[in-house]
Amino acid sequence: MSDEEIEIIDGDKKIGRATFVKTAVGGFALLWGGMTLYPVYRYLCPNGEEDASSKIASLDIGKVSDFPAGSGKNFKFGSTPALVIHTTQGDFHAFKAVCTHLGCTVQYRKEKNKIWCACHGGAYDPDSGKNVAGPPPKPLMALKVDIVNDRVIISNA
Amino acid sequence: MFIGKREKRKVLYWLERRLHASPLIELALHKRVPVHKHSVWYYFGGISLLFLMVQIVTGILLMVYYVPELASAHASILKINSGVEFGWFIRSLHSWGANLMIAVVFIHFFSAYFMKAYRKPRELTWLTGVVLLVLCLGFGFTGYLLPWDEVSFFATKIGLDISSKVPVIGDIIATMLRGGTSIGQSTLSRFFTIHVSVLPILLMGLLSVHLAIVQAHGMSEPSDFTKQEDEEKKYEPFFPDFFFKDILVWILAGNLLFALTMLAPWGIGPEADPFAPAPIGIKPEWYFLAMFQFLKLVPPMIGPIEGELFGILVMTIFAGILAAVPFWDTGESKLKSDLATALGVITVLFMVIFSVWGAMS
């Protein structure tokens, strides 16, 4: 019998003392470690409560005349950066200004007539938000634009 | 006042009885450095150490005035730069020192790689060195956010978004580091804590191990040196010969740091605005430029996987192969040895070409 690891009594496998102690010590160490580390893990987890002010359904961003045709403007929509574009054809389009590549904030570039991400040179179509050049894998998330009493109202699409 | 020989011996005896340091002194006195045409690379570990000490001292000094709070962080750096006497000097030393340290650590890394200093019995020296290099990049990444300017904000955004692309654990890690879904006060607090306490403890611990193993094995000797006849091998004692040369190199490295600090004091960009678009022409720090340029070139989708993830995967596998080099290039096979060298050359060329390309585009 090597080191009493396994003792065979009446044909039954019995665990030797050394194995028992090793397993018990190991088991308790894991348990104790887990009990200590779990609170630390939870402590470090960000609490999911978002600021009430960051949850919004719609936003009045100003008068139509504040946005000349062929221009774009970045604004804050709740907790996300957003972008509104007044095209030369007179249409309004709004998107969440978060690049679908690595999350940089995009902007409208008039000379290219594209929505542009300065970080890695991604480009989107200003009418549809579709990714047209560079690394972005997906189109921008669209927001809804309504013109009510000459004011530009942005809401979740 | 002069202490007589007898008193000096008494003091040393008193200390020896308490510290038992004589074996260590013995070791130090017998430490010798091989002399050959590649000896110059031995200095780079020491220079890294010098810059590390500069970082510790200037970092502590900066903490006296820096406030890790969203509304005050940028203003406190502005105050250090213009309102505190010699504040610009301390901050520039820290910023330039960080850059020089990363550069020197890279040189140290590649010189060990090309001299094949990672081979048996120095595998653990190599591995601890690799982790130390990663820690240095971690220092760079976390420290970069602290001034809370425009570029640092987007650099952090990109860095965390890249890590969130890693399957399964990526998102958890990014959220834990960010302290939520967007970069804000939680991120700043976390990065500050990591930069000034977590990383320093890890670095000091690991560096002690790294240096202890280096002492245990002595300086690594390149193969053309070990091939020589014993009589032909030249060594110099570490104390005092190499030590004084080391000091000289430290003075030169220190002077380079001072010169850069004086000639080009480190500035600060406009304060970060989380809702403003990324500024045109934004670029990461030079040591992330190659990676940045590479990720810019990867198409959005490669087969079924996102281009970004593919890029990270390729770079991780490549870095993994380099880090594991002591286990596949053991020195027994000429082919594998040449392969290791070729891989190193490719890596250096990639880093240089892509960095220059990234800087120019």
Short mmCIF file of C-alpha atoms in Angstrom, two decimals:
data_model
loop_
_atom_site.label_atom_id
_atom_site.label_comp_id
_atom_site.label_asym_id
_atom_site.label_seq_id
_atom_site.Cartn_x
_atom_site.Cartn_y
_atom_site.Cartn_z
CA MET A 1 0.00 0.00 0.00
CA SER A 2 1.68 3.20 -1.12
CA ASP A 3 1.48 5.95 1.43
CA GLU A 4 -1.96 4.76 2.51
CA GLU A 5 -3.45 6.50 -0.54
CA ILE A 6 -6.12 3.94 -1.08
CA GLU A 7 -7.02 1.44 1.52
CA ILE A 8 -9.01 -1.53 0.44
CA ILE A 9 -11.11 -2.96 3.20
CA ASP A 10 -13.67 -5.65 2.48
CA GLY A 11 -13.39 -4.87 -1.26
CA ASP A 12 -14.47 -1.23 -0.75
CA LYS A 13 -12.21 1.62 -1.77
CA LYS A 14 -11.51 3.76 1.26
CA ILE A 15 -9.71 7.05 1.09
CA GLY A 16 -6.48 7.16 3.08
CA ARG A 17 -5.83 9.81 5.67
CA ALA A 18 -3.29 11.73 3.56
CA THR A 19 -5.66 11.97 0.59
CA PHE A 20 -8.50 13.02 2.84
CA VAL A 21 -6.49 15.81 4.45
CA LYS A 22 -5.11 17.02 1.11
CA THR A 23 -8.57 17.12 -0.44
CA ALA A 24 -10.08 18.80 2.59
CA VAL A 25 -7.38 21.45 2.78
CA GLY A 26 -7.58 22.08 -0.96
CA GLY A 27 -11.35 22.21 -0.87
CA PHE A 28 -11.49 24.61 2.05
CA ALA A 29 -8.83 26.79 0.49
CA LEU A 30 -10.91 27.07 -2.69
CA LEU A 31 -14.06 27.73 -0.73
CA TRP A 32 -12.41 30.31 1.47
CA GLY A 33 -10.71 31.94 -1.51
CA GLY A 34 -13.99 32.11 -3.39
CA MET A 35 -15.80 33.55 -0.38
CA THR A 36 -13.18 36.26 -0.12
CA LEU A 37 -12.85 37.02 -3.81
CA TYR A 38 -16.55 37.09 -4.67
CA PRO A 39 -17.29 40.25 -2.65
CA VAL A 40 -14.21 41.87 -4.19
CA TYR A 41 -15.46 40.95 -7.67
CA ARG A 42 -18.93 42.31 -6.93
CA TYR A 43 -17.41 45.42 -5.38
CA LEU A 44 -15.54 46.12 -8.60
CA CYS A 45 -18.50 45.42 -10.88
CA PRO A 46 -19.98 48.69 -12.06
CA ASN A 47 -23.51 49.09 -10.76
CA GLY A 48 -25.90 49.10 -13.67
CA GLU A 49 -27.99 52.04 -12.48
CA GLU A 50 -27.87 54.69 -15.12
CA ASP A 51 -28.28 58.31 -14.38
CA ALA A 52 -31.98 59.21 -14.81
CA SER A 53 -30.98 62.18 -16.95
CA SER A 54 -29.27 59.89 -19.43
CA LYS A 55 -32.45 58.01 -20.33
CA ILE A 56 -34.43 60.07 -22.73
CA ALA A 57 -36.94 59.31 -25.42
CA SER A 58 -36.85 62.53 -27.37
CA LEU A 59 -34.99 65.79 -27.48
CA ASP A 60 -35.60 69.23 -28.95
CA ILE A 61 -32.29 70.34 -30.43
CA GLY A 62 -33.29 73.72 -31.81
CA LYS A 63 -34.92 75.61 -34.64
CA VAL A 64 -34.69 74.41 -38.26
CA SER A 65 -32.83 77.60 -39.12
CA ASP A 66 -30.07 76.63 -36.66
CA PHE A 67 -29.08 73.89 -39.10
CA PRO A 68 -28.15 75.31 -42.52
CA ALA A 69 -28.53 72.91 -45.46
CA GLY A 70 -25.40 70.86 -46.11
CA SER A 71 -24.24 70.85 -42.51
CA GLY A 72 -24.08 68.49 -39.59
CA LYS A 73 -24.04 69.02 -35.87
CA ASN A 74 -23.05 66.78 -32.98
CA PHE A 75 -25.16 66.80 -29.86
CA LYS A 76 -25.74 64.84 -26.70
CA PHE A 77 -28.67 62.44 -26.82
CA GLY A 78 -29.08 61.07 -23.33
CA SER A 79 -25.87 59.27 -22.59
CA THR A 80 -24.80 58.85 -26.22
CA PRO A 81 -23.26 61.26 -28.65
CA ALA A 82 -25.52 61.87 -31.66
CA LEU A 83 -25.34 63.64 -34.99
CA VAL A 84 -27.92 65.46 -37.05
CA ILE A 85 -27.41 66.24 -40.73
CA HIS A 86 -29.36 68.70 -42.84
CA THR A 87 -28.67 67.55 -46.39
CA THR A 88 -28.40 69.87 -49.37
CA GLN A 89 -31.67 68.34 -50.59
CA GLY A 90 -33.31 69.66 -47.46
CA ASP A 91 -33.75 66.38 -45.60
CA PHE A 92 -32.92 65.88 -41.95
CA HIS A 93 -31.20 62.68 -40.80
CA ALA A 94 -30.01 61.80 -37.34
CA PHE A 95 -27.83 58.98 -36.07
CA LYS A 96 -26.14 57.89 -32.93
CA ALA A 97 -22.66 59.27 -33.55
CA VAL A 98 -20.94 56.11 -32.30
CA CYS A 99 -18.73 54.52 -34.92
CA THR A 100 -19.60 50.83 -35.29
CA HIS A 101 -15.91 50.02 -35.60
CA LEU A 102 -14.39 51.00 -32.26
CA GLY A 103 -16.84 53.45 -30.79
CA CYS A 104 -15.24 56.79 -31.66
CA THR A 105 -17.54 59.76 -32.14
CA VAL A 106 -18.20 60.44 -35.82
CA GLN A 107 -18.85 63.78 -37.52
CA TYR A 108 -20.25 65.13 -40.78
CA ARG A 109 -17.68 66.31 -43.31
CA LYS A 110 -19.18 68.63 -45.84
CA GLU A 111 -16.31 68.51 -48.35
CA LYS A 112 -16.57 64.73 -48.60
CA ASN A 113 -20.35 64.64 -48.08
CA LYS A 114 -19.75 61.71 -45.73
CA ILE A 115 -20.11 60.93 -42.09
CA TRP A 116 -16.52 60.48 -41.05
CA CYS A 117 -14.73 58.77 -38.19
CA ALA A 118 -11.38 60.41 -37.52
CA CYS A 119 -10.01 57.48 -35.56
CA HIS A 120 -9.58 54.90 -38.29
CA GLY A 121 -10.97 56.63 -41.35
CA GLY A 122 -14.38 54.97 -41.47
CA ALA A 123 -17.02 56.63 -43.66
CA TYR A 124 -20.82 56.42 -43.72
CA ASP A 125 -23.44 57.64 -46.13
CA PRO A 126 -25.09 60.77 -44.67
CA ASP A 127 -28.55 59.82 -45.96
CA SER A 128 -28.77 56.24 -44.76
CA GLY A 129 -25.94 55.93 -42.24
CA LYS A 130 -24.67 52.95 -44.24
CA ASN A 131 -20.98 52.11 -43.84
CA VAL A 132 -19.37 52.91 -47.20
CA ALA A 133 -15.62 52.95 -46.58
CA GLY A 134 -12.95 51.97 -44.08
CA PRO A 135 -13.20 49.43 -41.29
CA PRO A 136 -16.75 49.90 -39.86
CA PRO A 137 -18.66 46.61 -40.11
CA LYS A 138 -22.20 47.98 -39.67
CA PRO A 139 -24.28 51.08 -40.46
CA LEU A 140 -24.78 53.76 -37.82
CA MET A 141 -27.79 53.41 -35.59
CA ALA A 142 -30.49 55.74 -36.88
CA LEU A 143 -32.53 58.17 -34.81
CA LYS A 144 -35.86 59.64 -35.84
CA VAL A 145 -36.15 63.31 -36.82
CA ASP A 146 -39.42 65.20 -36.68
CA ILE A 147 -39.96 68.80 -37.52
CA VAL A 148 -42.67 70.13 -35.21
CA ASN A 149 -43.56 73.82 -35.29
CA ASP A 150 -40.23 74.65 -36.94
CA ARG A 151 -38.29 72.82 -34.26
CA VAL A 152 -36.07 69.77 -34.78
CA ILE A 153 -37.13 66.93 -32.51
CA ILE A 154 -34.95 63.84 -32.24
CA SER A 155 -36.31 60.60 -30.87
CA ASN A 156 -35.38 56.93 -30.72
CA ALA A 157 -36.22 55.22 -33.98
CA MET B 1 35.57 63.32 10.13
CA PHE B 2 37.39 60.16 9.30
CA ILE B 3 36.56 56.79 10.70
CA GLY B 4 39.58 54.74 11.55
CA LYS B 5 40.17 51.33 9.97
CA ARG B 6 39.48 49.60 13.24
CA GLU B 7 36.14 51.36 13.79
CA LYS B 8 35.13 50.67 10.22
CA ARG B 9 35.88 46.98 10.63
CA LYS B 10 33.89 46.97 13.85
CA VAL B 11 30.86 48.52 12.18
CA LEU B 12 31.08 46.06 9.27
CA TYR B 13 31.40 43.15 11.71
CA TRP B 14 28.39 44.42 13.66
CA LEU B 15 26.34 44.63 10.41
CA GLU B 16 27.53 41.25 9.17
CA ARG B 17 26.44 39.54 12.39
CA ARG B 18 22.97 40.96 11.86
CA LEU B 19 22.49 40.89 8.07
CA HIS B 20 24.55 37.86 6.97
CA ALA B 21 25.14 39.73 3.75
CA SER B 22 28.62 38.45 3.00
CA PRO B 23 27.48 35.79 0.48
CA LEU B 24 25.69 38.54 -1.45
CA ILE B 25 28.74 40.79 -1.36
CA GLU B 26 30.82 37.84 -2.48
CA LEU B 27 28.44 37.29 -5.39
CA ALA B 28 28.55 40.95 -6.35
CA LEU B 29 32.35 41.00 -6.27
CA HIS B 30 32.53 37.94 -8.49
CA LYS B 31 29.92 39.11 -10.96
CA ARG B 32 31.57 39.48 -14.33
CA VAL B 33 30.46 40.70 -17.70
CA PRO B 34 31.51 39.02 -20.96
CA VAL B 35 33.29 41.36 -23.34
CA HIS B 36 32.39 40.94 -27.01
CA LYS B 37 31.13 42.94 -29.96
CA HIS B 38 27.51 42.76 -28.76
CA SER B 39 28.29 43.84 -25.18
CA VAL B 40 26.66 47.22 -25.78
CA TRP B 41 23.20 45.64 -25.51
CA TYR B 42 23.86 44.75 -21.87
CA TYR B 43 23.34 48.40 -20.96
CA PHE B 44 19.69 48.56 -21.96
CA GLY B 45 18.30 46.68 -18.98
CA GLY B 46 20.11 49.13 -16.73
CA ILE B 47 18.83 52.14 -18.65
CA SER B 48 15.27 50.78 -18.28
CA LEU B 49 15.89 50.64 -14.56
CA LEU B 50 17.10 54.24 -14.51
CA PHE B 51 13.98 55.43 -16.34
CA LEU B 52 11.80 53.36 -14.02
CA MET B 53 13.31 55.18 -11.04
CA VAL B 54 12.66 58.52 -12.74
CA GLN B 55 9.04 57.44 -13.31
CA ILE B 56 8.57 56.49 -9.66
CA VAL B 57 10.00 59.73 -8.30
CA THR B 58 8.25 62.04 -10.77
CA GLY B 59 5.02 60.01 -10.46
CA ILE B 60 4.96 60.52 -6.70
CA LEU B 61 5.63 64.22 -7.17
CA LEU B 62 2.82 64.56 -9.71
CA MET B 63 0.36 62.91 -7.33
CA VAL B 64 0.81 65.83 -4.95
CA TYR B 65 -1.10 68.12 -7.33
CA TYR B 66 -3.01 65.82 -9.66
CA VAL B 67 -6.73 65.35 -8.90
CA PRO B 68 -8.32 62.21 -10.40
CA GLU B 69 -11.75 63.78 -10.73
CA LEU B 70 -13.60 64.47 -13.96
CA ALA B 71 -14.04 68.19 -13.51
CA SER B 72 -10.57 68.79 -12.06
CA ALA B 73 -8.21 66.34 -13.76
CA HIS B 74 -7.47 68.47 -16.83
CA ALA B 75 -7.34 71.66 -14.76
CA SER B 76 -4.92 70.08 -12.28
CA ILE B 77 -2.51 69.17 -15.09
CA LEU B 78 -2.82 72.72 -16.44
CA LYS B 79 -1.99 73.94 -12.95
CA ILE B 80 1.02 71.63 -12.74
CA ASN B 81 2.15 72.85 -16.16
CA SER B 82 1.76 76.56 -15.52
CA GLY B 83 0.88 77.30 -11.90
CA VAL B 84 3.34 75.20 -9.93
CA GLU B 85 7.02 76.08 -9.92
CA PHE B 86 8.90 73.55 -12.00
CA GLY B 87 5.61 71.68 -12.44
CA TRP B 88 6.16 71.62 -16.21
CA PHE B 89 9.57 70.13 -15.55
CA ILE B 90 8.35 67.28 -13.35
CA ARG B 91 5.45 66.48 -15.68
CA SER B 92 7.65 66.59 -18.79
CA LEU B 93 10.17 64.33 -17.12
CA HIS B 94 7.35 61.89 -16.40
CA SER B 95 5.91 62.02 -19.93
CA TRP B 96 9.23 61.95 -21.78
CA GLY B 97 10.56 59.41 -19.29
CA ALA B 98 7.60 57.14 -20.00
CA ASN B 99 8.24 57.29 -23.74
CA LEU B 100 11.96 56.75 -23.43
CA MET B 101 11.40 53.90 -21.00
CA ILE B 102 9.08 52.09 -23.40
CA ALA B 103 11.58 52.62 -26.23
CA VAL B 104 14.47 51.30 -24.13
CA VAL B 105 12.44 48.35 -22.86
CA PHE B 106 11.65 47.44 -26.48
CA ILE B 107 15.36 47.61 -27.35
CA HIS B 108 16.17 45.48 -24.30
CA PHE B 109 13.49 42.99 -25.37
CA PHE B 110 14.71 42.68 -28.96
CA SER B 111 18.38 42.57 -28.03
CA ALA B 112 17.68 39.64 -25.69
CA TYR B 113 15.64 38.08 -28.46
CA PHE B 114 18.26 38.35 -31.19
CA MET B 115 21.12 37.30 -28.90
CA LYS B 116 18.97 34.28 -28.03
CA ALA B 117 19.43 35.04 -24.36
CA TYR B 118 16.11 33.33 -23.65
CA ARG B 119 17.48 29.81 -24.05
CA LYS B 120 17.96 27.33 -21.25
CA PRO B 121 18.30 28.08 -18.33
CA ARG B 122 16.95 31.61 -18.84
CA GLU B 123 13.38 30.80 -19.92
CA LEU B 124 11.91 32.39 -16.80
CA THR B 125 14.07 35.49 -17.15
CA TRP B 126 12.59 35.84 -20.61
CA LEU B 127 8.99 35.22 -19.55
CA THR B 128 9.15 37.62 -16.59
CA GLY B 129 10.65 40.13 -19.01
CA VAL B 130 7.76 39.66 -21.43
CA VAL B 131 5.22 40.24 -18.65
CA LEU B 132 7.20 43.30 -17.51
CA LEU B 133 6.98 44.67 -21.05
CA VAL B 134 3.21 44.15 -21.01
CA LEU B 135 3.04 45.92 -17.62
CA CYS B 136 4.97 48.86 -19.12
CA LEU B 137 2.43 49.11 -21.93
CA GLY B 138 -0.29 48.94 -19.26
CA PHE B 139 1.34 51.87 -17.48
CA GLY B 140 1.37 53.76 -20.77
CA PHE B 141 -2.27 52.99 -21.50
CA THR B 142 -3.63 53.83 -18.04
CA GLY B 143 -1.44 56.91 -17.57
CA TYR B 144 -2.46 58.30 -20.92
CA LEU B 145 -6.07 58.87 -19.82
CA LEU B 146 -5.23 60.74 -16.62
CA PRO B 147 -4.74 64.25 -18.11
CA TRP B 148 -8.27 63.90 -19.51
CA ASP B 149 -7.63 65.65 -22.80
CA GLU B 150 -9.28 65.03 -26.13
CA VAL B 151 -6.73 62.55 -27.48
CA SER B 152 -6.45 60.60 -24.24
CA PHE B 153 -10.22 60.23 -24.13
CA PHE B 154 -10.47 58.69 -27.60
CA ALA B 155 -7.33 56.59 -27.16
CA THR B 156 -8.93 55.01 -24.10
CA LYS B 157 -12.24 54.58 -25.89
CA ILE B 158 -10.53 52.72 -28.74
CA GLY B 159 -8.31 50.66 -26.45
CA LEU B 160 -11.23 49.47 -24.35
CA ASP B 161 -13.39 48.80 -27.40
CA ILE B 162 -10.60 46.68 -28.87
CA SER B 163 -10.38 44.62 -25.69
CA SER B 164 -14.16 44.20 -25.63
CA LYS B 165 -13.91 42.38 -28.99
CA VAL B 166 -12.11 39.46 -27.37
CA PRO B 167 -14.59 36.57 -27.24
CA VAL B 168 -16.29 35.66 -23.94
CA ILE B 169 -14.19 37.61 -21.43
CA GLY B 170 -13.49 40.76 -23.49
CA ASP B 171 -16.70 42.53 -22.66
CA ILE B 172 -16.45 41.79 -18.93
CA ILE B 173 -12.87 43.07 -18.79
CA ALA B 174 -13.71 46.23 -20.73
CA THR B 175 -16.75 46.96 -18.54
CA MET B 176 -14.78 46.37 -15.35
CA LEU B 177 -12.00 48.69 -16.51
CA ARG B 178 -14.42 51.30 -17.79
CA GLY B 179 -16.59 51.04 -14.68
CA GLY B 180 -19.72 51.05 -16.81
CA THR B 181 -20.75 51.37 -20.43
CA SER B 182 -19.21 54.75 -21.16
CA ILE B 183 -15.97 56.44 -20.21
CA GLY B 184 -16.42 58.78 -17.28
CA GLN B 185 -15.52 59.32 -13.65
CA SER B 186 -15.50 55.58 -12.93
CA THR B 187 -12.99 55.02 -15.71
CA LEU B 188 -10.75 57.81 -14.50
CA SER B 189 -10.83 56.51 -10.90
CA ARG B 190 -10.11 52.96 -12.00
CA PHE B 191 -7.30 53.91 -14.34
CA PHE B 192 -5.75 56.10 -11.66
CA THR B 193 -5.88 53.28 -9.11
CA ILE B 194 -4.37 50.82 -11.57
CA HIS B 195 -1.69 53.28 -12.66
CA VAL B 196 -0.51 54.33 -9.21
CA SER B 197 -0.99 51.20 -7.14
CA VAL B 198 -1.88 47.95 -8.92
CA LEU B 199 0.71 48.12 -11.70
CA PRO B 200 3.52 49.44 -9.48
CA ILE B 201 3.10 46.55 -7.03
CA LEU B 202 3.03 43.98 -9.83
CA LEU B 203 6.00 45.63 -11.51
CA MET B 204 8.13 45.80 -8.38
CA GLY B 205 7.40 42.19 -7.48
CA LEU B 206 8.08 40.83 -10.92
CA LEU B 207 11.11 43.02 -11.46
CA SER B 208 12.65 41.69 -8.25
CA VAL B 209 12.21 38.15 -9.57
CA HIS B 210 13.58 39.15 -12.99
CA LEU B 211 16.69 40.76 -11.48
CA ALA B 212 17.23 37.95 -8.99
CA ILE B 213 17.24 35.34 -11.78
CA VAL B 214 19.61 37.47 -13.83
CA GLN B 215 22.02 37.49 -10.87
CA ALA B 216 21.60 33.76 -10.35
CA HIS B 217 22.54 32.92 -13.94
CA GLY B 218 25.01 35.69 -14.62
CA MET B 219 25.07 37.56 -17.90
CA SER B 220 23.92 35.62 -20.92
CA GLU B 221 26.67 34.89 -23.45
CA PRO B 222 25.89 34.87 -27.16
CA SER B 223 26.76 31.67 -29.02
CA ASP B 224 29.77 33.03 -30.96
CA PHE B 225 31.24 33.98 -27.57
CA THR B 226 30.67 30.61 -25.92
CA LYS B 227 32.17 28.86 -28.96
CA GLN B 228 35.53 30.52 -28.32
CA GLU B 229 38.35 28.80 -26.47
CA ASP B 230 38.38 29.55 -22.77
CA GLU B 231 41.61 31.52 -23.02
CA GLU B 232 40.14 33.72 -25.75
CA LYS B 233 37.06 34.68 -23.75
CA LYS B 234 37.35 38.08 -22.24
CA TYR B 235 35.49 39.17 -19.12
CA GLU B 236 35.46 42.29 -17.04
CA PRO B 237 34.41 42.49 -13.42
CA PHE B 238 31.03 44.10 -12.77
CA PHE B 239 32.53 46.01 -9.83
CA PRO B 240 34.02 48.41 -10.56
CA ASP B 241 34.59 48.24 -14.35
CA PHE B 242 31.13 47.63 -15.74
CA PHE B 243 29.47 49.50 -12.89
CA PHE B 244 31.26 52.73 -13.77
CA LYS B 245 30.44 52.31 -17.44
CA ASP B 246 26.84 51.75 -16.39
CA ILE B 247 26.90 54.99 -14.43
CA LEU B 248 28.31 56.78 -17.47
CA VAL B 249 25.52 55.40 -19.65
CA TRP B 250 22.97 56.45 -17.03
CA ILE B 251 24.34 59.98 -17.11
CA LEU B 252 24.06 60.02 -20.90
CA ALA B 253 20.51 58.63 -20.79
CA GLY B 254 19.59 61.11 -18.06
CA ASN B 255 21.01 63.95 -20.12
CA LEU B 256 18.97 62.86 -23.13
CA LEU B 257 15.86 62.93 -20.95
CA PHE B 258 16.71 66.38 -19.58
CA ALA B 259 17.44 67.68 -23.06
CA LEU B 260 14.10 66.47 -24.41
CA THR B 261 12.31 67.88 -21.36
CA MET B 262 13.93 71.29 -21.83
CA LEU B 263 13.66 71.50 -25.60
CA ALA B 264 10.17 70.09 -25.92
CA PRO B 265 8.23 70.35 -22.66
CA TRP B 266 5.14 68.14 -22.72
CA GLY B 267 1.93 70.02 -23.48
CA ILE B 268 -1.71 69.14 -22.98
CA GLY B 269 -4.56 69.09 -25.50
CA PRO B 270 -8.01 70.60 -25.05
CA GLU B 271 -10.12 69.04 -22.31
CA ALA B 272 -11.99 65.89 -23.31
CA ASP B 273 -15.61 66.34 -24.32
CA PRO B 274 -17.31 62.93 -24.44
CA PHE B 275 -19.93 64.22 -26.89
CA ALA B 276 -17.67 66.00 -29.35
CA PRO B 277 -16.52 64.18 -32.49
CA ALA B 278 -13.06 62.65 -32.56
CA PRO B 279 -10.62 65.31 -33.78
CA ILE B 280 -9.46 64.92 -37.39
CA GLY B 281 -5.97 63.43 -37.56
CA ILE B 282 -6.15 61.78 -34.11
CA LYS B 283 -3.43 59.20 -33.52
CA PRO B 284 -2.35 56.99 -30.67
CA GLU B 285 1.04 57.18 -28.97
CA TRP B 286 3.90 56.01 -31.17
CA TYR B 287 4.17 52.61 -29.50
CA PHE B 288 0.61 51.72 -30.47
CA LEU B 289 0.94 53.20 -33.98
CA ALA B 290 1.88 49.96 -35.74
CA MET B 291 -1.12 48.20 -34.21
CA PHE B 292 -3.32 51.19 -35.09
CA GLN B 293 -2.19 51.22 -38.72
CA PHE B 294 -2.63 47.46 -38.99
CA LEU B 295 -6.20 47.61 -37.63
CA LYS B 296 -6.99 50.41 -40.06
CA LEU B 297 -6.10 48.14 -42.98
CA VAL B 298 -8.05 45.08 -41.90
CA PRO B 299 -11.34 44.94 -43.88
CA PRO B 300 -14.62 45.05 -41.90
CA MET B 301 -15.31 41.34 -42.28
CA ILE B 302 -12.99 38.44 -42.95
CA GLY B 303 -15.18 35.48 -43.73
CA PRO B 304 -17.57 35.06 -40.81
CA ILE B 305 -15.50 37.00 -38.25
CA GLU B 306 -15.32 40.72 -37.71
CA GLY B 307 -12.13 42.26 -39.10
CA GLU B 308 -11.23 43.78 -35.75
CA LEU B 309 -11.37 40.46 -33.98
CA PHE B 310 -9.36 38.87 -36.79
CA GLY B 311 -6.68 41.55 -36.45
CA ILE B 312 -6.46 41.08 -32.69
CA LEU B 313 -6.35 37.32 -33.13
CA VAL B 314 -3.49 37.50 -35.64
CA MET B 315 -1.48 39.87 -33.43
CA THR B 316 -2.14 37.85 -30.27
CA ILE B 317 -1.04 34.60 -31.92
CA PHE B 318 2.07 36.31 -33.26
CA ALA B 319 2.91 37.82 -29.87
CA GLY B 320 2.27 34.44 -28.25
CA ILE B 321 4.72 32.71 -30.59
CA LEU B 322 7.38 35.35 -29.80
CA ALA B 323 6.76 35.10 -26.05
CA ALA B 324 7.02 31.31 -26.18
CA VAL B 325 10.29 31.37 -28.14
CA PRO B 326 12.43 29.71 -25.41
CA PHE B 327 10.24 26.63 -25.68
CA TRP B 328 10.50 26.12 -29.43
CA ASP B 329 13.95 27.52 -30.12
CA THR B 330 16.00 25.61 -27.59
CA GLY B 331 19.21 25.89 -29.58
CA GLU B 332 19.30 22.28 -30.69
CA SER B 333 17.96 22.91 -34.16
CA LYS B 334 19.66 25.30 -36.57
CA LEU B 335 16.46 25.58 -38.58
CA LYS B 336 14.37 26.67 -35.59
CA SER B 337 17.08 29.08 -34.53
CA ASP B 338 17.05 30.71 -37.96
CA LEU B 339 13.27 30.72 -37.93
CA ALA B 340 13.29 32.58 -34.61
CA THR B 341 15.69 35.17 -36.00
CA ALA B 342 13.61 35.57 -39.15
CA LEU B 343 10.44 36.00 -37.10
CA GLY B 344 12.15 38.68 -35.01
CA VAL B 345 13.32 40.52 -38.12
CA ILE B 346 9.81 40.38 -39.57
CA THR B 347 8.37 41.74 -36.29
CA VAL B 348 10.84 44.62 -36.13
CA LEU B 349 10.29 45.46 -39.81
CA PHE B 350 6.52 45.30 -39.33
CA MET B 351 6.70 47.58 -36.30
CA VAL B 352 8.96 50.12 -37.97
CA ILE B 353 7.20 50.19 -41.35
CA PHE B 354 3.69 50.29 -39.90
CA SER B 355 4.63 52.91 -37.31
CA VAL B 356 6.14 55.21 -39.94
CA TRP B 357 3.18 54.57 -42.24
CA GLY B 358 0.76 55.26 -39.40
CA ALA B 359 2.58 58.47 -38.50
CA MET B 360 2.60 59.73 -42.07
CA SER B 361 -0.94 58.84 -43.11
#
